[in-house]
XYZ file of C-alpha atoms in Angstrom:
778
model
C -70.259 59.497 -63.324
C -71.618 60.808 -60.288
C -74.661 59.625 -60.738
C -76.935 57.701 -58.067
C -76.936 54.164 -58.571
C -80.030 53.198 -56.579
C -82.469 54.433 -54.565
C -80.733 53.518 -51.636
C -77.909 55.858 -52.660
C -80.441 58.677 -53.188
C -81.947 58.200 -49.523
C -78.567 58.007 -47.678
C -76.795 61.137 -49.517
C -73.909 58.745 -50.580
C -70.585 61.253 -50.448
C -67.769 58.391 -51.381
C -68.736 55.524 -53.853
C -68.063 56.937 -57.212
C -65.392 59.475 -55.740
C -61.366 59.902 -56.803
C -60.611 59.178 -52.769
C -56.918 58.163 -52.595
C -55.585 54.499 -51.506
C -56.380 53.832 -47.871
C -52.484 53.561 -47.678
C -51.356 56.188 -50.185
C -49.751 58.459 -47.026
C -48.014 55.274 -45.775
C -46.885 53.850 -48.917
C -45.007 57.412 -50.063
C -43.612 58.035 -46.383
C -42.396 54.666 -45.737
C -44.533 53.773 -43.159
C -46.933 51.041 -44.608
C -45.761 47.607 -42.559
C -45.326 45.135 -44.711
C -44.462 41.501 -43.126
C -40.704 42.363 -43.337
C -41.427 45.520 -41.141
C -43.224 43.941 -38.268
C -41.531 43.800 -35.163
C -39.729 40.866 -34.527
C -40.563 38.635 -31.744
C -38.264 37.935 -29.190
C -36.401 34.567 -30.295
C -37.091 34.859 -34.060
C -35.412 32.689 -36.018
C -34.812 33.057 -39.973
C -35.212 30.738 -42.660
C -33.125 30.294 -46.158
C -33.735 27.694 -48.486
C -30.800 25.568 -49.928
C -30.624 24.322 -53.143
C -28.433 22.401 -55.237
C -26.079 25.933 -57.110
C -24.653 23.692 -60.097
C -27.146 21.268 -61.127
C -30.651 21.151 -63.045
C -32.591 18.255 -63.680
C -31.449 15.100 -61.973
C -31.375 12.233 -60.075
C -30.039 12.955 -55.928
C -27.146 10.849 -55.068
C -25.799 12.466 -51.751
C -26.998 15.550 -49.650
C -23.896 16.264 -47.440
C -25.717 18.717 -45.071
C -23.169 18.110 -42.163
C -21.437 21.211 -42.845
C -24.331 23.209 -43.131
C -25.513 22.120 -39.750
C -22.465 22.760 -37.631
C -22.194 26.000 -39.582
C -22.462 29.599 -36.965
C -25.881 30.480 -35.852
C -28.033 26.994 -37.418
C -30.414 26.197 -35.048
C -31.401 23.172 -37.297
C -31.950 22.011 -40.926
C -34.665 20.719 -42.372
C -34.985 17.983 -45.212
C -38.473 16.262 -45.729
C -37.698 13.860 -43.865
C -39.101 16.443 -40.846
C -42.192 16.790 -42.501
C -45.137 15.470 -40.332
C -48.258 15.751 -43.063
C -47.890 15.415 -46.514
C -45.113 16.990 -48.649
C -46.912 19.178 -51.144
C -47.758 22.835 -51.582
C -49.368 22.299 -54.696
C -52.742 24.343 -54.820
C -55.221 21.263 -56.057
C -53.413 18.623 -58.692
C -50.474 18.038 -56.538
C -46.486 17.230 -57.872
C -45.275 20.127 -56.036
C -42.935 19.190 -53.274
C -42.246 21.712 -49.970
C -38.568 19.729 -49.929
C -37.236 17.356 -52.332
C -36.160 13.815 -52.180
C -34.852 11.638 -54.783
C -34.719 13.785 -57.489
C -34.105 17.695 -58.503
C -36.889 18.510 -60.961
C -35.524 21.743 -62.197
C -32.962 24.183 -61.425
C -33.706 26.442 -58.175
C -35.728 23.455 -56.291
C -35.444 23.699 -52.445
C -33.825 20.398 -51.315
C -33.158 21.732 -47.515
C -33.572 24.634 -45.131
C -31.225 26.158 -42.322
C -32.610 28.041 -39.731
C -30.607 30.238 -38.232
C -30.575 32.799 -35.829
C -29.971 35.370 -38.440
C -30.602 35.819 -41.881
C -26.756 36.191 -42.657
C -26.000 33.034 -41.014
C -28.959 30.772 -42.711
C -27.810 32.404 -45.882
C -23.742 31.899 -45.594
C -24.624 28.046 -43.815
C -26.980 26.944 -46.977
C -24.289 27.480 -49.590
C -21.783 24.669 -47.460
C -24.002 21.594 -48.633
C -22.299 18.973 -50.634
C -24.924 17.559 -53.503
C -24.305 14.828 -55.745
C -26.355 14.675 -58.570
C -26.702 12.587 -61.151
C -27.469 14.646 -64.412
C -30.225 14.204 -67.160
C -30.490 16.110 -70.154
C -33.488 18.184 -69.168
C -36.433 19.427 -71.413
C -36.797 23.172 -71.982
C -38.993 24.713 -74.852
C -41.698 24.285 -76.202
C -40.055 22.143 -79.022
C -38.317 19.788 -76.413
C -41.868 18.774 -74.992
C -43.459 18.232 -78.029
C -40.695 15.948 -79.202
C -40.835 14.364 -76.373
C -44.378 14.695 -75.948
C -44.642 15.468 -72.264
C -47.654 16.850 -70.499
C -48.759 17.939 -67.195
C -52.198 17.676 -67.857
C -54.474 16.568 -70.957
C -55.134 17.763 -74.041
C -58.030 19.984 -74.464
C -60.187 21.535 -77.064
C -63.308 23.830 -78.388
C -64.530 23.130 -81.042
C -67.557 24.614 -83.173
C -69.067 24.289 -86.631
C -66.571 21.994 -89.177
C -63.681 24.457 -89.718
C -62.236 21.937 -91.818
C -64.215 22.157 -94.388
C -64.567 25.662 -94.080
C -60.612 26.083 -94.078
C -60.740 24.345 -97.317
C -63.878 25.897 -99.172
C -62.388 29.124 -97.944
C -61.457 32.077 -100.696
C -58.423 32.648 -98.798
C -56.073 30.627 -96.450
C -53.307 31.639 -93.673
C -51.193 29.941 -91.889
C -48.565 30.468 -89.337
C -46.507 29.852 -86.040
C -45.024 32.642 -83.505
C -43.587 32.416 -79.879
C -45.366 34.352 -77.370
C -42.826 34.901 -74.065
C -43.267 34.664 -70.383
C -42.782 37.153 -67.740
C -41.512 37.724 -64.172
C -43.772 39.054 -61.608
C -41.482 41.092 -60.115
C -43.225 42.505 -57.182
C -41.753 45.072 -55.314
C -41.927 42.840 -52.224
C -39.963 39.257 -52.718
C -41.852 35.774 -51.178
C -42.340 36.482 -47.260
C -43.965 34.735 -44.058
C -43.585 34.895 -40.887
C -44.696 31.666 -38.663
C -45.029 32.053 -34.777
C -46.581 28.516 -33.047
C -49.157 28.695 -30.559
C -50.661 26.938 -27.777
C -52.054 23.234 -28.927
C -50.191 22.626 -32.152
C -51.822 26.046 -33.491
C -50.528 27.848 -36.161
C -50.523 31.876 -37.149
C -48.725 32.425 -40.347
C -48.292 36.077 -41.921
C -47.944 35.246 -44.907
C -47.580 37.303 -48.425
C -50.371 35.955 -50.281
C -53.447 36.442 -52.659
C -55.179 33.404 -51.147
C -55.192 33.221 -47.840
C -57.530 30.527 -47.436
C -55.291 27.996 -49.221
C -52.179 28.495 -47.078
C -53.716 27.920 -44.599
C -55.373 24.367 -45.803
C -51.709 23.656 -47.070
C -49.526 24.098 -44.082
C -52.250 22.452 -42.150
C -51.833 19.742 -44.496
C -48.146 19.915 -43.999
C -48.152 19.891 -40.317
C -50.801 17.413 -40.074
C -53.131 19.488 -38.228
C -56.945 20.113 -38.906
C -57.218 23.382 -40.784
C -59.252 25.148 -38.040
C -55.513 25.245 -36.042
C -53.900 27.303 -39.018
C -54.759 31.096 -39.085
C -53.387 33.139 -42.386
C -53.783 36.679 -42.405
C -52.374 39.465 -44.532
C -52.905 43.034 -44.342
C -50.939 44.427 -47.509
C -48.476 42.935 -50.116
C -46.072 45.171 -52.132
C -47.264 44.178 -55.363
C -48.943 40.372 -56.209
C -49.809 40.046 -59.955
C -50.948 36.144 -59.835
C -47.236 35.494 -58.163
C -48.281 34.977 -54.819
C -51.791 33.233 -55.603
C -50.689 29.493 -55.259
C -46.637 30.053 -54.978
C -46.663 31.856 -52.011
C -47.383 28.307 -50.616
C -44.008 26.945 -49.729
C -42.656 29.405 -48.273
C -45.427 30.255 -46.156
C -45.107 25.869 -45.397
C -41.548 26.730 -44.470
C -41.692 29.052 -41.861
C -43.903 26.969 -40.262
C -42.647 23.906 -40.410
C -39.482 25.304 -38.822
C -41.972 27.182 -36.318
C -43.251 23.359 -35.537
C -39.463 22.030 -34.920
C -37.713 24.421 -33.413
C -40.901 25.792 -31.176
C -40.118 29.458 -31.672
C -40.896 32.275 -34.549
C -39.670 31.741 -37.659
C -39.263 33.651 -41.100
C -38.526 33.400 -44.579
C -37.519 36.190 -46.571
C -36.613 35.225 -50.364
C -33.534 37.430 -52.106
C -34.496 38.806 -55.604
C -32.374 36.324 -57.111
C -33.260 33.240 -55.272
C -37.337 34.516 -55.595
C -36.929 34.862 -59.682
C -35.085 31.115 -60.191
C -37.286 29.420 -57.755
C -40.636 30.550 -58.753
C -43.133 30.521 -61.625
C -43.803 32.735 -63.979
C -45.925 34.181 -67.026
C -46.903 30.772 -69.311
C -45.156 31.372 -72.375
C -46.564 30.082 -75.239
C -46.262 28.485 -79.679
C -49.249 29.588 -81.202
C -49.944 27.631 -84.882
C -53.256 29.030 -86.272
C -54.749 28.571 -89.580
C -57.448 30.963 -91.042
C -59.951 31.236 -93.833
C -61.267 34.443 -95.133
C -62.518 36.163 -97.927
C -61.366 38.837 -100.006
C -62.685 41.918 -97.366
C -60.613 40.066 -95.100
C -63.833 38.777 -92.623
C -62.998 35.411 -91.173
C -64.716 32.311 -92.156
C -62.656 29.562 -90.151
C -60.211 29.227 -87.747
C -58.052 26.538 -86.259
C -55.172 27.585 -83.362
C -53.201 25.213 -81.197
C -52.041 27.292 -78.202
C -48.588 25.320 -77.179
C -48.044 26.566 -73.950
C -44.694 25.580 -71.620
C -45.994 25.003 -68.460
C -42.693 23.525 -65.906
C -42.396 21.058 -64.099
C -45.938 21.050 -62.494
C -49.620 21.547 -63.212
C -49.769 23.985 -61.053
C -52.385 26.354 -62.426
C -51.760 25.860 -65.842
C -55.040 24.095 -66.313
C -57.280 27.641 -65.459
C -54.303 29.328 -67.146
C -54.568 27.655 -70.324
C -58.401 27.209 -70.090
C -58.485 31.428 -70.439
C -56.032 31.449 -73.059
C -58.035 29.377 -75.316
C -61.081 31.354 -73.873
C -59.575 34.522 -75.349
C -58.123 32.899 -77.881
C -60.973 35.285 -80.245
C -60.056 37.930 -78.869
C -62.775 41.146 -79.970
C -63.685 38.801 -83.113
C -66.609 36.374 -84.177
C -64.928 33.280 -85.858
C -68.168 30.859 -87.885
C -66.536 27.639 -87.607
C -63.341 27.221 -84.634
C -61.374 24.562 -83.440
C -59.217 25.869 -80.929
C -56.702 23.008 -79.152
C -54.356 23.478 -76.227
C -51.591 21.052 -75.125
C -49.883 21.736 -71.459
C -46.888 20.729 -71.758
C -44.278 19.543 -68.985
C -40.629 21.187 -68.796
C -37.662 20.989 -66.439
C -37.842 24.393 -65.418
C -40.071 26.478 -62.644
C -43.979 25.777 -62.658
C -44.779 29.017 -64.259
C -47.979 30.198 -62.567
C -50.984 32.838 -62.138
C -49.642 36.545 -64.206
C -52.140 39.362 -64.099
C -54.713 38.401 -67.035
C -54.330 34.461 -66.670
C -53.615 33.273 -70.316
C -55.981 35.789 -71.852
C -53.363 37.952 -72.968
C -51.843 34.992 -74.433
C -54.511 34.322 -76.329
C -55.706 37.410 -77.472
C -52.691 38.358 -78.810
C -52.583 35.034 -80.995
C -56.094 36.291 -82.215
C -54.236 39.664 -82.577
C -51.540 38.428 -84.606
C -53.937 36.716 -87.191
C -55.908 39.862 -87.663
C -52.739 41.911 -88.567
C -51.418 39.036 -91.217
C -55.267 38.799 -92.896
C -54.799 42.837 -93.571
C -51.250 42.966 -94.353
C -51.267 40.745 -97.179
C -55.070 41.578 -98.495
C -53.248 45.505 -98.187
C -55.693 46.802 -95.844
C -55.765 48.646 -92.877
C -55.792 46.685 -89.632
C -58.299 48.604 -88.230
C -60.593 47.732 -91.347
C -60.230 44.323 -90.876
C -60.397 44.140 -87.222
C -64.139 46.367 -87.075
C -65.571 43.784 -89.719
C -64.678 40.718 -87.977
C -66.091 42.517 -84.515
C -69.074 40.413 -82.531
C -72.660 42.635 -83.715
C -76.276 41.310 -82.651
C -75.678 38.611 -85.760
C -72.414 37.399 -85.298
C -72.452 36.930 -81.617
C -71.551 33.647 -80.263
C -68.006 32.495 -78.834
C -66.245 29.793 -80.054
C -67.043 28.283 -76.325
C -70.775 29.038 -76.473
C -71.292 32.355 -74.919
C -73.359 34.637 -76.667
C -71.717 38.495 -76.333
C -74.222 40.258 -75.547
C -72.877 44.083 -74.871
C -70.802 44.022 -78.422
C -72.525 47.351 -78.713
C -69.977 48.865 -75.850
C -67.259 47.495 -78.130
C -68.195 49.158 -81.121
C -68.741 52.533 -79.544
C -65.051 52.409 -77.317
C -63.695 51.744 -81.121
C -64.893 54.512 -83.140
C -64.939 56.941 -79.779
C -61.179 56.586 -79.589
C -60.656 56.431 -83.686
C -62.021 59.495 -84.002
C -60.783 60.868 -80.401
C -57.442 60.578 -81.256
C -57.605 61.029 -84.844
C -56.765 57.478 -86.229
C -56.817 58.349 -90.131
C -55.329 61.712 -89.832
C -52.149 59.815 -87.752
C -52.315 56.311 -90.440
C -52.160 58.995 -93.158
C -49.037 61.377 -91.259
C -47.229 57.676 -90.635
C -46.795 56.897 -94.229
C -45.846 59.956 -95.179
C -43.092 59.824 -92.248
C -42.009 55.981 -93.504
C -41.870 57.390 -97.173
C -39.793 59.654 -96.338
C -37.481 58.052 -94.169
C -35.470 55.044 -95.137
C -34.508 54.016 -91.146
C -36.354 54.951 -88.595
C -40.024 53.534 -89.359
C -43.646 54.224 -87.946
C -46.026 52.135 -86.541
C -49.696 52.679 -85.754
C -52.557 50.160 -83.887
C -55.647 50.338 -82.496
C -56.344 47.284 -80.734
C -59.683 46.229 -78.739
C -60.041 44.518 -75.590
C -62.805 41.845 -74.841
C -62.181 40.351 -71.198
C -64.531 37.758 -69.594
C -64.924 38.247 -65.486
C -65.242 35.664 -63.347
C -63.380 32.751 -62.288
C -64.223 29.620 -64.906
C -64.146 27.497 -61.607
C -67.001 28.112 -60.558
C -67.131 27.370 -56.724
C -64.468 30.332 -56.626
C -66.901 32.912 -57.579
C -68.231 33.497 -53.891
C -67.214 35.880 -51.021
C -67.917 36.897 -47.401
C -67.130 39.511 -45.495
C -67.607 40.144 -41.466
C -69.155 44.040 -40.672
C -69.787 45.096 -36.925
C -70.959 48.020 -35.822
C -70.211 49.447 -32.510
C -71.433 51.912 -29.976
C -69.860 54.565 -30.278
C -70.689 54.643 -34.881
C -67.487 52.802 -35.674
C -67.022 50.196 -38.294
C -65.317 47.181 -38.700
C -64.433 46.017 -41.608
C -63.050 42.971 -42.660
C -63.437 40.866 -45.459
C -61.767 38.143 -48.211
C -60.168 39.921 -50.778
C -56.227 40.958 -50.131
C -54.671 44.209 -50.846
C -51.724 44.029 -53.207
C -51.766 47.942 -54.315
C -54.830 47.945 -56.243
C -56.962 49.756 -53.628
C -59.437 46.900 -52.909
C -59.414 47.838 -49.272
C -60.797 51.675 -50.249
C -63.153 50.698 -53.113
C -65.093 48.102 -50.132
C -64.897 51.091 -47.229
C -66.347 53.392 -49.710
C -69.221 50.749 -50.028
C -69.350 50.015 -46.639
C -68.874 53.705 -45.815
C -72.063 55.260 -47.907
C -74.037 51.660 -46.920
C -74.504 52.924 -43.352
C -73.543 56.392 -43.678
C -70.571 57.077 -42.012
C -67.506 58.713 -42.921
C -64.844 57.247 -44.203
C -62.519 57.726 -40.735
C -65.264 55.591 -38.802
C -64.042 52.479 -40.838
C -61.391 50.353 -39.508
C -59.945 48.241 -42.829
C -58.319 45.320 -40.857
C -56.199 42.527 -42.320
C -57.237 40.000 -44.358
C -57.691 36.673 -42.030
C -58.835 33.642 -41.988
C -60.156 33.048 -38.929
C -62.591 36.554 -39.220
C -63.897 35.082 -43.294
C -63.319 31.001 -43.411
C -63.248 29.833 -46.814
C -62.094 32.680 -48.938
C -61.165 32.805 -52.460
C -57.862 34.316 -53.817
C -58.027 37.944 -54.997
C -57.516 37.264 -58.951
C -59.270 36.785 -61.990
C -59.904 40.445 -61.817
C -63.417 39.681 -59.440
C -61.563 40.972 -56.182
C -64.031 43.975 -55.568
C -66.787 42.266 -57.661
C -67.128 39.806 -54.818
C -65.725 41.189 -51.964
C -67.440 44.593 -52.609
C -70.921 43.078 -52.693
C -70.259 40.691 -49.578
C -69.542 43.378 -47.345
C -72.093 45.508 -48.874
C -75.065 42.729 -48.204
C -73.179 43.100 -44.339
C -73.718 46.362 -43.818
C -77.412 45.941 -45.561
C -78.641 43.753 -43.178
C -76.627 45.584 -39.570
C -78.706 48.745 -41.354
C -82.019 47.330 -41.922
C -81.915 45.827 -38.306
C -81.521 49.770 -37.184
C -84.035 50.612 -39.725
C -86.613 48.496 -38.114
C -85.365 49.502 -34.632
C -85.939 53.044 -35.388
C -89.077 52.636 -37.024
C -90.491 51.589 -34.411
C -88.625 53.293 -31.691
C -89.533 57.198 -33.192
C -92.818 55.821 -34.217
C -92.214 56.841 -38.182
C -92.424 54.278 -41.643
C -89.009 52.524 -42.481
C -88.675 55.219 -45.682
C -88.337 57.840 -43.040
C -85.189 56.501 -41.758
C -81.886 57.838 -43.512
C -78.247 57.653 -42.625
C -76.016 60.504 -43.895
C -72.535 61.388 -42.289
C -72.558 59.668 -39.002
C -76.086 60.827 -38.002
C -79.833 59.356 -38.658
C -82.320 60.733 -39.460
C -85.894 59.194 -38.311
C -89.290 61.028 -38.824
C -88.530 64.634 -36.901
C -86.081 62.808 -34.993
C -82.361 63.726 -35.311
C -79.714 61.640 -33.648
C -75.817 60.662 -34.068
C -75.623 56.795 -35.166
C -73.657 56.437 -32.564
C -77.019 57.083 -29.761
C -78.560 54.763 -31.756
C -76.510 51.950 -32.183
C -76.073 51.970 -27.846
C -80.210 52.324 -27.834
C -80.177 49.043 -30.565
C -77.363 47.430 -28.811
C -79.590 47.909 -25.015
C -82.330 46.805 -27.149
C -80.387 43.926 -28.092
C -80.245 44.034 -31.120
C -77.233 42.267 -33.609
C -74.750 44.931 -34.600
C -72.505 42.302 -36.600
C -73.177 40.404 -39.690
C -70.976 37.700 -41.979
C -72.391 38.722 -45.012
C -71.381 36.528 -48.470
C -71.810 37.197 -52.034
C -71.889 34.112 -55.158
C -71.734 35.556 -58.485
C -74.683 34.497 -60.440
C -75.402 32.720 -63.741
C -71.780 31.475 -64.199
C -72.861 27.712 -65.574
C -69.636 26.514 -66.951
C -68.869 22.602 -67.608
C -65.344 21.613 -69.136
C -66.429 18.280 -69.623
C -68.853 19.271 -72.422
C -67.255 22.758 -73.060
C -70.407 24.378 -72.423
C -72.332 27.200 -70.517
C -71.309 30.553 -69.620
C -67.898 31.158 -68.069
C -68.324 34.769 -67.243
C -70.516 36.995 -65.765
C -69.835 39.506 -67.934
C -67.182 41.539 -70.391
C -64.722 44.299 -69.898
C -64.209 46.171 -72.640
C -61.242 48.999 -74.118
C -59.373 50.134 -76.405
C -55.776 51.414 -77.007
C -53.751 53.160 -79.933
C -50.400 53.016 -79.799
C -47.808 54.687 -82.416
C -44.082 53.398 -81.725
C -40.844 54.323 -83.908
C -38.493 51.688 -85.151
C -34.907 52.099 -85.636
C -34.722 49.720 -88.637
C -30.336 49.769 -87.834
C -30.545 48.739 -84.392
C -33.973 47.734 -83.604
C -34.286 50.172 -80.857
C -38.017 50.949 -80.685
C -39.521 53.955 -78.993
C -43.313 54.286 -77.956
C -44.722 57.888 -78.751
C -47.856 58.094 -78.153
C -50.207 56.579 -76.384
C -54.606 56.913 -76.207
C -57.007 54.425 -73.935
C -60.528 54.475 -73.217
C -61.502 51.733 -71.194
C -64.756 50.628 -69.688
C -64.986 50.517 -65.930
C -68.749 50.764 -66.015
C -69.729 52.706 -63.268
C -66.442 53.251 -61.441
C -66.175 53.009 -57.722
C -63.079 55.048 -57.654
C -62.300 56.780 -61.033
C -58.794 57.726 -59.815
C -57.770 53.713 -58.920
C -59.195 52.581 -62.191
C -57.145 55.136 -63.966
C -53.950 54.321 -62.032
C -55.392 50.033 -62.762
C -55.496 51.171 -66.326
C -51.735 52.968 -66.401
C -50.187 50.256 -65.013
C -51.522 47.247 -66.630
C -50.813 48.561 -69.685
C -47.209 49.607 -68.958
C -46.879 46.028 -67.203
C -48.355 44.502 -70.719
C -45.646 47.387 -72.571
C -43.091 45.369 -70.796
C -43.987 41.824 -71.304
C -44.703 42.485 -74.845
C -41.379 44.367 -75.723
C -38.149 44.102 -72.951
C -39.014 41.396 -70.365
C -37.505 37.930 -71.352
C -36.612 35.124 -70.116
C -33.683 33.079 -71.021
C -32.395 29.504 -70.233
C -29.365 27.681 -70.987
C -29.152 24.320 -72.361
C -28.854 22.847 -68.636
C -32.572 24.683 -67.524
C -30.295 27.688 -65.651
C -32.864 30.412 -65.410
C -30.042 33.583 -66.758
C -31.965 36.493 -66.418
C -32.652 36.797 -62.149
C -31.887 39.864 -61.506
C -32.621 43.418 -62.807
C -29.066 43.492 -64.538
C -30.180 40.718 -66.749
C -33.951 41.271 -67.135
C -34.934 44.412 -68.191
C -38.414 45.618 -66.941
C -40.270 49.523 -68.040
C -39.385 52.050 -66.282
C -40.167 55.661 -65.865
C -37.990 56.642 -69.320
C -40.238 53.797 -71.232
C -43.502 55.454 -70.614
C -44.859 57.765 -73.876
C -44.299 61.323 -73.628
C -47.839 61.176 -74.781
C -49.901 58.701 -72.356
C -53.448 59.648 -72.207
C -56.044 57.232 -70.295
C -59.885 58.180 -70.257
C -63.013 55.759 -68.904
C -65.643 55.294 -71.288
C -68.844 57.247 -70.562
C -70.801 54.175 -69.455
C -73.952 53.110 -68.977
C -73.489 51.158 -66.127
C -72.961 47.160 -66.273
C -75.618 45.988 -67.624
C -75.541 42.829 -64.637
C -76.170 44.098 -61.147
C -72.401 44.290 -60.287
C -71.890 46.482 -57.294
C -73.221 49.452 -57.766
C -73.132 48.755 -61.532
C -69.123 49.002 -61.953
C -66.692 46.572 -64.513
C -63.888 44.823 -63.235
C -60.318 46.555 -63.520
C -57.621 45.051 -62.623
C -56.590 42.623 -65.584
C -58.166 43.746 -68.887
C -55.779 46.706 -69.621
C -52.736 44.310 -69.857
C -53.680 43.847 -72.894
C -54.475 47.325 -74.031
C -50.589 47.134 -74.880
C -51.040 44.628 -77.496
C -51.631 47.880 -79.350
C -48.271 48.246 -78.945
C -46.925 45.030 -80.536
C -49.328 45.504 -83.345
C -47.498 48.551 -84.208
C -44.531 47.291 -83.878
C -45.420 44.724 -86.473
C -46.981 48.025 -88.426
C -43.754 49.337 -88.643
C -41.765 46.131 -89.661
C -44.284 45.569 -92.503
C -44.112 48.703 -94.019
C -40.452 47.585 -95.340
C -41.959 44.973 -97.402
C -45.763 45.877 -98.499
C -47.579 42.048 -98.274
C -45.196 40.392 -96.359
C -45.996 39.190 -92.706
C -42.766 40.520 -90.485
C -41.887 37.451 -88.597
C -41.712 38.903 -85.490
C -42.696 37.124 -81.848
C -42.546 38.591 -78.817
C -40.987 40.216 -76.353
C -40.348 42.552 -79.198
C -36.952 43.304 -78.137
C -34.466 45.415 -80.058
C -32.867 41.867 -80.893
C -36.394 40.387 -82.024
C -37.163 43.986 -84.243
C -33.343 43.515 -85.722
C -33.794 39.650 -86.754
C -37.444 40.641 -88.335
C -36.597 44.150 -90.090
C -33.486 41.355 -91.725
C -35.789 38.549 -92.487
C -38.192 41.566 -94.575
C -35.102 43.244 -96.477
C -33.714 39.706 -97.233
C -36.995 38.179 -98.802
C -37.454 35.507 -96.213
C -40.725 36.969 -94.373
C -44.056 35.185 -95.615
C-alpha cells in the first residue's frame, strides 16, 4: 500500500498519497459546522420558493387551475407558472420532455404545476395548498406489465448480440428460464434538494445548487432564463449525499429558484421537504428480467438470452445510459459463449427514474447471479463452484459487447483468497448442519463476485479540468470540476496536489466547485470522480512545478533532477529555501504560477450504433461472502456475517476507500432487503416518508462486518497513481446477501428455485417460503 508510485514520488518524498488521512470536512461534519446550502447566511430580502401540485390527482388533463387564493395569501410575493418562463420550459439533461412547470397535463402524481414565492417558507407552503385544480383523470400506466401491455417506451429498444444464441440454446444439454422483478430505490440523501439563486447585473445569475453536475445546472438554467451560459454560474461546496439523485434531478429546483430570482429581482431559495422530495424526484430503475440459459451438466453456461424490461417513468431522463449499463453488467463476472442481451425502456406515468449509485449495473448483475443460482440449485451443485466454472479466464475473456476482460486473474485471486480467509467450505458444512437440525430457522451462505466497468459510456464525459494557483507565500488554491457529496473526492485530490508540489496539506486551500473557474465539466458520477479530477489537478500541479524546476535549476546552477520539493521546502543542488521564497523569486522573474489542468481518459472507443468498441478503461473487482438466517414462519431475516475483499488498486486513501466500501455495501443491502417502493393504482407513491420506507439503520449492520482491501499490484491502466475507482462497485457486493437468502429458502426443497424477487422483504421471503413448501416453486 505504501510503496512509491513513481520516480517523482521517490524524489519528492510524498507523504500524503496512499495514507489514511481524515476527510477534509470530517471535523465539520461531526460538529455540525459544515456549511450546506440551507446553512448559508441568508442575504437581505431573501424569498422562499415552494412547488405547487395537484395533491389528489395523478395522470390527467388539466381542466382548470385557480391560483387566486394562493396569490392573495399572507406573505406571497408572486406565483410562477409556465407562462413566466422566458426561455425553454424544460429541465431535461439532454433528450427533453421534462417541463419545469407543467402546462396542459399532469404526467405523474407530484408533477410541479406552479411555484409560490413568499417572504417565508412557512407562508409559501401554506399558500401552495390553497390552489384549486380540476383534472380530467386518465388511467395511469404504473407497472412494467402495464407498460408492456400498452407498448409504450421512452426510447427505442436496444440489444447486444454475439454468436447464435438461439441455436446454442436449442442444442444445449440443459435449459432453464425464468422471470423475476428487481425493485427500485429511493436515494434518501440526508440533505434534500435545495438551491439558492442570487440575481446579478446584466441578467447574470449565481446559483448555489446541491448538484453532482454544476455545468448541466448552468446550461439548463441558462436555457430556461434565455441567457448565454456565461451569465449563469453554478456553485457547490458540498452535498449532504447525492447517490445519483442529484446528477440530473437537481436541475428543476435550480431552475425554479433562478426563475423566481429573475421575476422578483431578489435572492430566492427552494428547499424541498422530505415528502415532496420523495414524491417529485426519480428513483433507481426497477426491472423485470426475463432470462433463458443453456448449460451443460457441470453448470457451465453455453448460451444466454436475457431481456431487461426497465420501468423508466414519464420521461427519458438518463434511462438511455442507465439501461445500457444494466446490459453491460448482465454478464456479472461470467463468460457467455453465445448471447443476446435485449432491453426495453418502458414509459410509465410515474416520476422519471434516474441515476442511482451503480447506474443500472446492480440490476444487470443481480439478474446474472439469479441465473447462476438457478443453475446450481437445479443441478444440486454448490453455487460457488458454478460461479467459478463460468468466470472469465485466459481463453474465455470476451464480453457480450465485445470488450476483452484483460485483468481476469484479479477476479480469480480475490475470490480464492476470500473463499479461504472467510472459511467458505467449513461454513458451508456448518450451514447444512444447522438447517438439518432446525425446522423454523434456516441459514444461507453465498460468495458472489463483482466486476464493474469504470468510465462513462458516453465518451465525451470522460474528461475533467482543474485550476491550481501557487501564491507567493507558498500556499495553494485548488479547484476542479468534481463535486463533494461526502465521498472524500476533495480530500483525495488535495492529497495528490500537496504531494506533487511538495507542500503539507494545510497549505492547500480546497475551494467550492464552480463553473466560473472550471468550465464544461462532466458530472461527478460513474465512479470516475477521482480518476478524472485528480489527474487533471495533478497535471496542473506538475506544470507549475516544472516551471519552477526550470527556474530553480537556472537560478541555482544545478541540473533539473537536483531540484526536490518536500514539506514546503525546495532543495536545488546545494541550496535549500522555502517554497514561498522560490515562488516569490519566480513571480518577480515573471514565471506563471497558475495552470488549468486537463485530463481525458484514453482508450474509450464505444460506438453505440454498432454496439462495438471499448466502453470502459478498466474493471474494478471485488467479492463478498454473506451469511444470513431467515425465520420461515415470519419471513424475518438477519444478516449474521459479512466478509468483503475489494480491489482499489493502489489506494489513494485506504480509510476513505474502506468507508466507501462499507457504505456502498449497506446501501446495496437496503436496496435488496428492506427498501420497497409502492405506488397505488392511481399512480400515487405511498412510501414517501421514513415512516413507510425503511432504509438500513445501525441495527441492520451485521455484528461481524469485515472489509479488507485486496493487496493489489496496482491498476494496470495509467490511472492516478495506479488507483482504482471505489464509489459504485461496492453496492453490488450486497448481491451476496440476496443470494444467501435464496440459498436459505432453497434448503426447504432442494432442486427447486425459490420464486424470490427483490427486495427480499419479510413479506417476499414468507411468500417464497410458502411457495416452496406448497410445491409451487419451479
